[in-house]
mmCIF file of C-alpha atoms in Angstrom:
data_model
loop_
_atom_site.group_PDB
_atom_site.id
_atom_site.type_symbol
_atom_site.label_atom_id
_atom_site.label_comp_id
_atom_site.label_asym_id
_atom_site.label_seq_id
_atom_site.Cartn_x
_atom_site.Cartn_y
_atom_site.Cartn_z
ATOM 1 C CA UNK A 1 12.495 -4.305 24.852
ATOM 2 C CA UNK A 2 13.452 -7.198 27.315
ATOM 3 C CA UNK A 3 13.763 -7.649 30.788
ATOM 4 C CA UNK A 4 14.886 -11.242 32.639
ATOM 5 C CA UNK A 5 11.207 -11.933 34.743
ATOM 6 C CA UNK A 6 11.628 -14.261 37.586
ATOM 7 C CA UNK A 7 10.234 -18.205 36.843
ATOM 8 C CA UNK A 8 7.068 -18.689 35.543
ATOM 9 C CA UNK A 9 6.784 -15.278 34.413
ATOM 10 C CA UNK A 10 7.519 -13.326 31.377
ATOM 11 C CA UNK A 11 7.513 -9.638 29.930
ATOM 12 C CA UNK A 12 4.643 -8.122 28.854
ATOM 13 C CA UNK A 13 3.800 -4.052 27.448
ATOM 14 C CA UNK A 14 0.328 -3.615 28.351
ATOM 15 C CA UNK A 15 -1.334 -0.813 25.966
ATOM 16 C CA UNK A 16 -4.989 0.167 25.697
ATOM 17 C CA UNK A 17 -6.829 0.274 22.670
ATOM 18 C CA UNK A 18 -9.899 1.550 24.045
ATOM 19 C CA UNK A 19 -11.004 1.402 27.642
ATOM 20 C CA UNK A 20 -9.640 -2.237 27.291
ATOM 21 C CA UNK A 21 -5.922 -2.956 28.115
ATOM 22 C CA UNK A 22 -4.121 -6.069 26.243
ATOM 23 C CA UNK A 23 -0.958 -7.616 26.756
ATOM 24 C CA UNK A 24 1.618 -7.483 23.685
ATOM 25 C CA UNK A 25 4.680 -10.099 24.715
ATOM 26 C CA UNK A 26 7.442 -7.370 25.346
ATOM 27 C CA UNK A 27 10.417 -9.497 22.819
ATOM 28 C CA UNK A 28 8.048 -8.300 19.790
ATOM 29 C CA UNK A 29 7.763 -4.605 20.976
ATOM 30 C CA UNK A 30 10.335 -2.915 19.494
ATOM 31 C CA UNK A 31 9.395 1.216 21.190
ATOM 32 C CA UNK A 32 6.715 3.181 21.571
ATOM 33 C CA UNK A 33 6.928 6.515 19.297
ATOM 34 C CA UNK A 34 5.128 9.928 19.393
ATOM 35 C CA UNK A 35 3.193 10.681 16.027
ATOM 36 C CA UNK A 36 5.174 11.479 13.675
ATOM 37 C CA UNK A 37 3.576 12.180 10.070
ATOM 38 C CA UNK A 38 1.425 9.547 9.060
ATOM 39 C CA UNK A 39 1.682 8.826 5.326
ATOM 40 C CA UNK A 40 -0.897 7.727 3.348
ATOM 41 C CA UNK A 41 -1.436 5.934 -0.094
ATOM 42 C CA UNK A 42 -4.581 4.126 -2.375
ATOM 43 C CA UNK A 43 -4.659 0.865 -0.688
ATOM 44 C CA UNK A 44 -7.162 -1.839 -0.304
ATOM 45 C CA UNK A 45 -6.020 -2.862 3.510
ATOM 46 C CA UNK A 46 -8.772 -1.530 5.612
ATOM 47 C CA UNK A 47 -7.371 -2.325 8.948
ATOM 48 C CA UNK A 48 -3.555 -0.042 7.377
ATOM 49 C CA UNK A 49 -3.918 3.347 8.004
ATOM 50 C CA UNK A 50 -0.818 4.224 6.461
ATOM 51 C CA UNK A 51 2.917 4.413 6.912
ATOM 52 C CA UNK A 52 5.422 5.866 9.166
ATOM 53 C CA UNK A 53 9.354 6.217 8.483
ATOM 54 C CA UNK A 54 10.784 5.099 11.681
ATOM 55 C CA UNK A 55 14.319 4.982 11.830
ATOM 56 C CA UNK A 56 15.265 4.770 8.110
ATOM 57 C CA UNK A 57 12.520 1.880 7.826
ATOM 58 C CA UNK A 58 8.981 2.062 6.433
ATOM 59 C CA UNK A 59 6.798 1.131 8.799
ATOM 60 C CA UNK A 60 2.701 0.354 7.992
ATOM 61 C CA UNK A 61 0.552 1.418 10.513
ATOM 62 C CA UNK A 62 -2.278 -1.062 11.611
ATOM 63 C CA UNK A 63 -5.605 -0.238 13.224
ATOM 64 C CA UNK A 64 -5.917 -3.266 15.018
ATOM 65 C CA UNK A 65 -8.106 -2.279 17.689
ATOM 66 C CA UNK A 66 -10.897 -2.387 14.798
ATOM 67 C CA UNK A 67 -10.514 -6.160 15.391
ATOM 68 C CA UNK A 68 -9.968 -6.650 18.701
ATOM 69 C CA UNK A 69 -11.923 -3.785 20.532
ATOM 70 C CA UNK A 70 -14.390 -3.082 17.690
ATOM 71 C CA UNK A 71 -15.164 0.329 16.369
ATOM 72 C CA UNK A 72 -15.074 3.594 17.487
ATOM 73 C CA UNK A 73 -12.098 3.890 19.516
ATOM 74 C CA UNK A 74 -10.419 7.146 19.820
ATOM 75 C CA UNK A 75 -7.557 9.317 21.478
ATOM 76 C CA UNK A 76 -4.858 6.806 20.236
ATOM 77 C CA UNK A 77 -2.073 9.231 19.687
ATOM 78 C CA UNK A 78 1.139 7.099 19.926
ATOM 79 C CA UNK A 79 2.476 4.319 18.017
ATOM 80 C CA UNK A 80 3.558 0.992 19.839
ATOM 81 C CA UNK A 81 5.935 -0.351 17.227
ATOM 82 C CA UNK A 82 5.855 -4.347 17.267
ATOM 83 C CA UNK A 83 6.648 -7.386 15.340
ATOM 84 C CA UNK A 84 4.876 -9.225 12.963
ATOM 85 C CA UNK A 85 6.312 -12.391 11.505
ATOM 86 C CA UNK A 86 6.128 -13.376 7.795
ATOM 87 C CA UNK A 87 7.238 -17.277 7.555
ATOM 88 C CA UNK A 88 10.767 -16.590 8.237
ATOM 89 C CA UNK A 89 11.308 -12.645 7.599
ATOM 90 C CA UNK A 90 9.760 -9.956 10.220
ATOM 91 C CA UNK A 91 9.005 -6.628 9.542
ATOM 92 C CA UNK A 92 7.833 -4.075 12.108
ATOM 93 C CA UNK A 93 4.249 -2.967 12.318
ATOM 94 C CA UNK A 94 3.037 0.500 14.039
ATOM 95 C CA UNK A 95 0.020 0.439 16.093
ATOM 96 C CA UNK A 96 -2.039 2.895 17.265
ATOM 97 C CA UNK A 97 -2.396 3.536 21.025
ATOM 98 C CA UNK A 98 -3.429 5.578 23.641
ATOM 99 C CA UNK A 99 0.200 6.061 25.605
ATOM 100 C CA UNK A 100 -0.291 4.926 28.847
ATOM 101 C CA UNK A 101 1.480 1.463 28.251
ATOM 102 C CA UNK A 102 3.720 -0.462 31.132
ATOM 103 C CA UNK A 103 5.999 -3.358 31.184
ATOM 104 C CA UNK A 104 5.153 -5.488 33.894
ATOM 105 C CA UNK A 105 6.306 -8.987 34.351
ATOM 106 C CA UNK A 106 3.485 -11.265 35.163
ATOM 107 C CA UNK A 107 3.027 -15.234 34.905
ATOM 108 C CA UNK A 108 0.597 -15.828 31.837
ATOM 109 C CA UNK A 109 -2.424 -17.994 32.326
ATOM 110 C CA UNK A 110 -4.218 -20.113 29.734
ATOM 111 C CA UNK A 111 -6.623 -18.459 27.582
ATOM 112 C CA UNK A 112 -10.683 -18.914 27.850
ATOM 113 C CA UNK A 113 -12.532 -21.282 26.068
ATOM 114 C CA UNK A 114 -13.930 -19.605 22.908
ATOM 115 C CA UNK A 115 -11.529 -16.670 23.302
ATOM 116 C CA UNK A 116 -10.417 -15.799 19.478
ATOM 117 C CA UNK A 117 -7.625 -17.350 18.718
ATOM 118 C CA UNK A 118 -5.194 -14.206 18.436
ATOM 119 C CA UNK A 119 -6.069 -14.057 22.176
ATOM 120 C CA UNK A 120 -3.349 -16.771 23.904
ATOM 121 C CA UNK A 121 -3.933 -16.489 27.096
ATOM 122 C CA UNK A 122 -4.327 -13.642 29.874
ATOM 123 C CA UNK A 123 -2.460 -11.709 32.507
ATOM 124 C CA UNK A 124 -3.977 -10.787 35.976
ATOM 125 C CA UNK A 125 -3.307 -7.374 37.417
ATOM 126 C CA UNK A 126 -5.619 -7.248 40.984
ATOM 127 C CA UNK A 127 -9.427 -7.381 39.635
ATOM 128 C CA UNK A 128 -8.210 -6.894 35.988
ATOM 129 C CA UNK A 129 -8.017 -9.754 33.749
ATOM 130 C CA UNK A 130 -5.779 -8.737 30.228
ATOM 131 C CA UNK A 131 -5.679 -10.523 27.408
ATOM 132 C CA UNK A 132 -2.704 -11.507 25.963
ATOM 133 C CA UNK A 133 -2.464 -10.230 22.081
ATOM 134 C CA UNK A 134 -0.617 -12.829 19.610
ATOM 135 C CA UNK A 135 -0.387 -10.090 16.974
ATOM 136 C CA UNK A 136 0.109 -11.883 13.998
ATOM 137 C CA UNK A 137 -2.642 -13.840 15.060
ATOM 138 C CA UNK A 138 -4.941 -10.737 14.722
ATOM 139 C CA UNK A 139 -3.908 -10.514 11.195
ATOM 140 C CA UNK A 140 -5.036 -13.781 10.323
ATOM 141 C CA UNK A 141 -8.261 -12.988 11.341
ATOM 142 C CA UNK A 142 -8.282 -10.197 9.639
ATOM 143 C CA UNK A 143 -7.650 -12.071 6.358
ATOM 144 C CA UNK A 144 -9.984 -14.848 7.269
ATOM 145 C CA UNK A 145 -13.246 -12.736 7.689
ATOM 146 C CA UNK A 146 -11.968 -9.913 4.849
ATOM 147 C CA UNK A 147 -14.926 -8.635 2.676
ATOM 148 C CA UNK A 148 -13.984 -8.106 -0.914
ATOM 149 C CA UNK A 149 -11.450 -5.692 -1.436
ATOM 150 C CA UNK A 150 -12.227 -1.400 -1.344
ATOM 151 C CA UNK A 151 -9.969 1.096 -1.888
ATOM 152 C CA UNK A 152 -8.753 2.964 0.745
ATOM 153 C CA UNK A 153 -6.744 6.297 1.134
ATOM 154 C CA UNK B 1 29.075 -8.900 1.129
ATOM 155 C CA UNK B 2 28.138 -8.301 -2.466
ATOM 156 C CA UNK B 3 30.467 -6.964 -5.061
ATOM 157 C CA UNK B 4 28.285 -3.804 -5.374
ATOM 158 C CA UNK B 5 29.097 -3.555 -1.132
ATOM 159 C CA UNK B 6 32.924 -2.852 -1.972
ATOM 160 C CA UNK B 7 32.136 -0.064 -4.262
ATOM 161 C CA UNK B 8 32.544 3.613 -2.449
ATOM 162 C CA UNK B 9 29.593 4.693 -1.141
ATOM 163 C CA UNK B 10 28.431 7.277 -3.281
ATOM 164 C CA UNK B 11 29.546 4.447 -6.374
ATOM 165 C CA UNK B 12 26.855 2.099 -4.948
ATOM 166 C CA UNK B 13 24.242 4.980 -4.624
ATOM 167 C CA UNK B 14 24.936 5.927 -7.343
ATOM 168 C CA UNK B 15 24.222 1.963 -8.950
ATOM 169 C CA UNK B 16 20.672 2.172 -6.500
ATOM 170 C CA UNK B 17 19.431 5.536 -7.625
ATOM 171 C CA UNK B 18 16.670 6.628 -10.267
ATOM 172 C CA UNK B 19 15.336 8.860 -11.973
ATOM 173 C CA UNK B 20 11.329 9.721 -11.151
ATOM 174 C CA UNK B 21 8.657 11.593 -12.515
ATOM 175 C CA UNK B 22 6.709 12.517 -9.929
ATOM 176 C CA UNK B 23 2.630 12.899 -10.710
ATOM 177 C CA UNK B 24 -0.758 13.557 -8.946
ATOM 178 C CA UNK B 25 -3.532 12.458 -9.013
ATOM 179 C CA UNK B 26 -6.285 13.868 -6.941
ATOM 180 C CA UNK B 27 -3.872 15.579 -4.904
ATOM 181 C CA UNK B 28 -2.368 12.511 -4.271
ATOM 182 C CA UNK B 29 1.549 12.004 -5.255
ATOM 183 C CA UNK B 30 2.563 8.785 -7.142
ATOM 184 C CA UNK B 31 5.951 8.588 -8.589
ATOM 185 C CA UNK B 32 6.970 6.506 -11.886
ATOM 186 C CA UNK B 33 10.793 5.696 -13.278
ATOM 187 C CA UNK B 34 11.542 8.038 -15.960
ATOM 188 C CA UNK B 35 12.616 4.845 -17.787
ATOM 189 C CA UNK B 36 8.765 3.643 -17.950
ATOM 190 C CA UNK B 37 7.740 6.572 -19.684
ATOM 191 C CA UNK B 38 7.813 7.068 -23.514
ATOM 192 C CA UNK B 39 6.557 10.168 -23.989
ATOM 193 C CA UNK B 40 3.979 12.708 -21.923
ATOM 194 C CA UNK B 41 1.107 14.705 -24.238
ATOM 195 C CA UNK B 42 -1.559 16.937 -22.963
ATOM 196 C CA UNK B 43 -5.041 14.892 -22.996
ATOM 197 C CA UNK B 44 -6.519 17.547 -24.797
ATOM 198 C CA UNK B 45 -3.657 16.600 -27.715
ATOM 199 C CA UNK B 46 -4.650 13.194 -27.782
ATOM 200 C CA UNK B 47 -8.242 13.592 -28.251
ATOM 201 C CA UNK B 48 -8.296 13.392 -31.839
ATOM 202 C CA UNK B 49 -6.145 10.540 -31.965
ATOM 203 C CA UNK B 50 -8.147 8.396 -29.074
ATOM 204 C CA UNK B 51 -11.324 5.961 -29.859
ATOM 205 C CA UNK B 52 -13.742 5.114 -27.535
ATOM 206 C CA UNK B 53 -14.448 1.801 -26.113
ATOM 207 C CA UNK B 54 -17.647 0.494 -26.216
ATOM 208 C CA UNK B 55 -17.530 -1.304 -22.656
ATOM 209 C CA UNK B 56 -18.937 -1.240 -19.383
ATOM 210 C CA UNK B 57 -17.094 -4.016 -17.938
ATOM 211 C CA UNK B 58 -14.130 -1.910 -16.989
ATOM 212 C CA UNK B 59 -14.840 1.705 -15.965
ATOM 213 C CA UNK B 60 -11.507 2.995 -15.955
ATOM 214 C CA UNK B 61 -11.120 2.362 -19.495
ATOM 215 C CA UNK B 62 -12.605 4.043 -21.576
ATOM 216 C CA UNK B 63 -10.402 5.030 -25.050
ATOM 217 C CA UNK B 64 -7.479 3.238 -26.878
ATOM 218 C CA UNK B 65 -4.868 5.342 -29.000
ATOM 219 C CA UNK B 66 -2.434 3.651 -31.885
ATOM 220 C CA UNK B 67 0.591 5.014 -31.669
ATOM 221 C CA UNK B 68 3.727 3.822 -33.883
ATOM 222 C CA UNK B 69 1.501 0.803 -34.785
ATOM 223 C CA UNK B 70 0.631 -0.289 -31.089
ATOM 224 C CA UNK B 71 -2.386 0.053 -29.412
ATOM 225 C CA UNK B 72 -2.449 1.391 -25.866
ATOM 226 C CA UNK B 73 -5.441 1.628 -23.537
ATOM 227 C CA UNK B 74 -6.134 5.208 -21.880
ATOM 228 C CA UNK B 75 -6.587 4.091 -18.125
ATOM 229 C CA UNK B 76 -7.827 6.918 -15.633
ATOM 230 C CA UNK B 77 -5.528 6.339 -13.062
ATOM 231 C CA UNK B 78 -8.142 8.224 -10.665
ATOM 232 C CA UNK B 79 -10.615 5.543 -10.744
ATOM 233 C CA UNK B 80 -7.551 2.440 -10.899
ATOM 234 C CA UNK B 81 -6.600 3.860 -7.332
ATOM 235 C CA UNK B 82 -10.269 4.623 -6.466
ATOM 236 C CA UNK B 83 -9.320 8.161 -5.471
ATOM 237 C CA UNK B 84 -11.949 10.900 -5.943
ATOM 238 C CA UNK B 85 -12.639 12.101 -10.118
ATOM 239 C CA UNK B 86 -10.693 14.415 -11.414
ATOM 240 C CA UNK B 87 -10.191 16.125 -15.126
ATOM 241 C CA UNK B 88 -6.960 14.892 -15.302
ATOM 242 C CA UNK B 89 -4.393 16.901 -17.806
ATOM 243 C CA UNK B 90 -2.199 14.618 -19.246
ATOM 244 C CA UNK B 91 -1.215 11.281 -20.714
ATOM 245 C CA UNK B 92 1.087 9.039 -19.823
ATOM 246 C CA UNK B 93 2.337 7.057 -22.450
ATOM 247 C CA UNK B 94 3.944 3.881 -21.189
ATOM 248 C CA UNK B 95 6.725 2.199 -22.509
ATOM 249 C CA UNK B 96 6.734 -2.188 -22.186
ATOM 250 C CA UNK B 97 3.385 -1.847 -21.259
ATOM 251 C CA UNK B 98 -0.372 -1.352 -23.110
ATOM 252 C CA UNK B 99 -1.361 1.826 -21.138
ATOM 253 C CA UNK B 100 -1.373 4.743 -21.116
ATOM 254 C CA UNK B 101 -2.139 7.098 -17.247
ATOM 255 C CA UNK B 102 -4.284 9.698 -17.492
ATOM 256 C CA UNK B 103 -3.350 12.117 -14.445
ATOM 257 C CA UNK B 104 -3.175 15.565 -13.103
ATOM 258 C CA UNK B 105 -0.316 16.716 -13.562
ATOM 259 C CA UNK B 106 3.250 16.521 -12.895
ATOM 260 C CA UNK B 107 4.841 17.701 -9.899
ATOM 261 C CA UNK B 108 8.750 17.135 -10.897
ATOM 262 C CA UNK B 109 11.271 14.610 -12.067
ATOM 263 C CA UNK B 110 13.560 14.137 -9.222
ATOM 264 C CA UNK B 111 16.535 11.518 -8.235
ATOM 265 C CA UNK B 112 15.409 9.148 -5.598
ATOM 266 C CA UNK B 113 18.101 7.171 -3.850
ATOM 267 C CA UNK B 114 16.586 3.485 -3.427
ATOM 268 C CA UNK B 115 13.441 2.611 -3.981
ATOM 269 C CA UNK B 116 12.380 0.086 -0.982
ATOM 270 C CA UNK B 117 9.741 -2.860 -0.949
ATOM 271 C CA UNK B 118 6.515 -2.039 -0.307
ATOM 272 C CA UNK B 119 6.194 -3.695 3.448
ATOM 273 C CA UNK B 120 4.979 -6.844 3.267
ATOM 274 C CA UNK B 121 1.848 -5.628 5.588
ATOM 275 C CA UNK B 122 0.121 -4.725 1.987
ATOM 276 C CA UNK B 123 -1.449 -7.938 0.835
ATOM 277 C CA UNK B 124 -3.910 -6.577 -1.559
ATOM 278 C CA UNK B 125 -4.259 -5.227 -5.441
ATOM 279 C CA UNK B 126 -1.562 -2.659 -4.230
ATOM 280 C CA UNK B 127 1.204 -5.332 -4.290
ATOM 281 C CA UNK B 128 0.457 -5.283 -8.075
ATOM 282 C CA UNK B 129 0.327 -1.340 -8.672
ATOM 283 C CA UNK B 130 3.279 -0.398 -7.052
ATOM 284 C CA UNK B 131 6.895 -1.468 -7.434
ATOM 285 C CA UNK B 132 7.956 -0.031 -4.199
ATOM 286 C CA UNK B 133 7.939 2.971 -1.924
ATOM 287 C CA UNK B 134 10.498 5.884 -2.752
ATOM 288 C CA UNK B 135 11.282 8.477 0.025
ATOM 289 C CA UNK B 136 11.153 11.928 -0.203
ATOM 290 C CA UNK B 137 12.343 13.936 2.592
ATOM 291 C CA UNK B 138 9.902 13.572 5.101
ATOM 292 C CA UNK B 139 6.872 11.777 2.492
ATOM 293 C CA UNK B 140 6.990 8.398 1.537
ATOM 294 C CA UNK B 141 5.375 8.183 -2.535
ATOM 295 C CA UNK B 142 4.151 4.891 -4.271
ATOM 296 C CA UNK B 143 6.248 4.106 -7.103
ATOM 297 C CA UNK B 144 3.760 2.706 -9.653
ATOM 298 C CA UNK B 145 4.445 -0.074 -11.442
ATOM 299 C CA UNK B 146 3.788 0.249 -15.500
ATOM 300 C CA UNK B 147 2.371 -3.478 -15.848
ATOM 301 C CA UNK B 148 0.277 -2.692 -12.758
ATOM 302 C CA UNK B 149 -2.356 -0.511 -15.102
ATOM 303 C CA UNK B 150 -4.141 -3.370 -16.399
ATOM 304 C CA UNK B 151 -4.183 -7.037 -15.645
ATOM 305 C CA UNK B 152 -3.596 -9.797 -18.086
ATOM 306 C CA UNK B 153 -7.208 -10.236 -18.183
ATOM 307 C CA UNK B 154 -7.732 -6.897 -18.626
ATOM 308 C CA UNK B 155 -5.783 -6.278 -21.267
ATOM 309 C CA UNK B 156 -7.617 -9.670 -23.033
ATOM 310 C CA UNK B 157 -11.131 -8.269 -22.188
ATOM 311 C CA UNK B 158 -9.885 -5.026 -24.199
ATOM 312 C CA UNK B 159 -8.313 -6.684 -26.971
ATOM 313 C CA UNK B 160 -11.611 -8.757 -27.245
ATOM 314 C CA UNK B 161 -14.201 -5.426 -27.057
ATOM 315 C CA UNK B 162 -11.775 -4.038 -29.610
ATOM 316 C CA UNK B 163 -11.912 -7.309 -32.500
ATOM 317 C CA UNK B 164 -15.335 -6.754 -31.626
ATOM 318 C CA UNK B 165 -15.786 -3.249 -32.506
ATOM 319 C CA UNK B 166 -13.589 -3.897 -35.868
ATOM 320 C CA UNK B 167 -15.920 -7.103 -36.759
ATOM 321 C CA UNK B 168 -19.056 -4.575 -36.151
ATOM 322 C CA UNK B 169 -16.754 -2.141 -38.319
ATOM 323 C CA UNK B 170 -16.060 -4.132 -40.785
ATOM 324 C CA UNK B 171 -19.541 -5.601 -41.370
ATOM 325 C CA UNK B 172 -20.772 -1.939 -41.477
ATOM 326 C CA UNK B 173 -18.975 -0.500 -43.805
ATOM 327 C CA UNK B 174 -19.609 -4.273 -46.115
ATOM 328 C CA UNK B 175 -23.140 -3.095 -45.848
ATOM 329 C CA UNK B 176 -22.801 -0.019 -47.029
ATOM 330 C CA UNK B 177 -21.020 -0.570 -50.008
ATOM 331 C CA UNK B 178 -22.731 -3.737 -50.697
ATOM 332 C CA UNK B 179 -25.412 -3.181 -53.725
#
């Protein structure tokens, strides 16, 4: 997904997680996909929910929102497909959304003091202030505050 | 582009593909290379043969069978992938490796055409159970990996309940037929 914004201002695909929108830098979104059949296999990952086969690939699907919006968030029945980098390989990562997602373009500002740091900064759309998701970021934080491991299915 | 690259197409998928056996456990499908398994008994057949551990360390263990002079611990593979308990059926005896599977059954043995990394996304214990994810039509089934059964320090803590159980064996049976 790409666009060429004006000066100052870059590409974002907003998508809500819960009643909260974020901002997902649109060069890691790859599309955003109707469910398909979510697989699912013993794991110990509690933020994975599973896989999806997306155009030949395998692609794990990542509750995210269980980080950044907390628990208890519901009605996400698409997939925003994104990046996530691994030192020098990427692999795609399916999360789920609830399907109202845009691409605006939008000059990013600097992110709060005390923000987590998987939030990098923040777009403004009229009253609404968005925070801008560094996804592999998320992940990290994940793995820093992990209790010990429990299988999951 | 690799040598194999050059080869026709159904040469080089031919090179990629293998030969599964596809099992359950708790309704959940797992598949193994045919090559991994050395043979496939009823558990019911094996219960003669199979001793019990004494050992509460590691709950999916619970009996060791010799066969053709090795001995092979019995892991449930219900409780390895902490799915629900089952009665599982049969036993699969593992070849390079000291386990055996206990599972449900098996579904089929089928041809799978590659079987692809699991996505780097899986960080945990998983990384060491599976060797990769094989797909099936529309389902995507772990592809266990033998070795993944039991740890190295599994396998010690086993070996070291077992000298134990022969010591306490030994010293028995010295007691008995001492006068």
């Amino acid at each position: 997904m790409s666009a060429t914004p004006p000066a100052g201002e870059r590409s974002f695909v907003l998508l809500r997680l819960t009643t909260q929108r974020f901002a997902l830098p649109a060069e890691t979104v790859i599309e955003l996909v109707v469910p398909g059949s979510l697989q699912s296999f013993p794991h110990t990952d509690p933020l994975l929910l599973g896989v999806l086969v997306r155009r030949g690939q395998v692609v794990p699907v990542a509750d995210v929102a269980q980080i950044v919006a907390g628990p208890g968030a519901q009605n996400r029945k698409f997939y925003l497909i994104a990046t996530r980098h691994f030192g020098a390989a990427r692999e795609w990562c399916a999360i789920p959304v609830m399907g109202d997602c845009e691409l605006i373009s939008a000059a990013p500002q600097a992110r709060d003091e005390g923000a987590p740091a998987y939030i990098t900064g923040a777009v403004h759309l009229g009253q609404e202030q968005v925070p801008i998701l560094d996804l592999d970021s998320v992940f990290a934080a994940r793995i820093a505050e992990d209790s010990p491991a429990e299988v999951r299915v | 582009m690799s040598p194999a690259d050059t080869k026709p197409k159904a040469i080089r998928r031919a090179l990629r593909s293998e030969q599964v056996i596809v099992f359950t456990v708790a309704s959940q499908r797992f598949a193994i290379a045919v090559d991994a398994v050395q043979e496939i008994r009823s558990a019911d057949s094996l219960a003669g043969a199979a001793t019990e551990l004494v050992q509460t360390k590691l709950k999916k263990v619970r009996h060791k069978i010799e066969r053709n002079g090795r001995t092979y611990y019995v892991v449930h593979a219900g409780l390895h992938f902490g799915l629900p308990v089952t009665r599982p059926s049969l036993v699969l005896v593992l070849r390079k490796a000291r386990a055996c599977a206990l599972v449900d059954r098996i579904e089929q043995m089928v041809e799978v055409a590659v079987v692809r990394s699991l996505p780097r996304a899986f960080v945990g214990e998983e990384r060491r159970w599976y060797r990769g994810l094989a797909l099936m039509g529309d389902s995507v089934i772990p592809v266990v990996s033998p070795s993944g059964f039991l740890t190295a320090g599994e396998i010690s803590l086993l070996d070291s309940v077992r000298a134990e159980m022969a010591a306490a064996a030994a010293a028995e049976a010295e007691g008995v037929s001492a006068p």
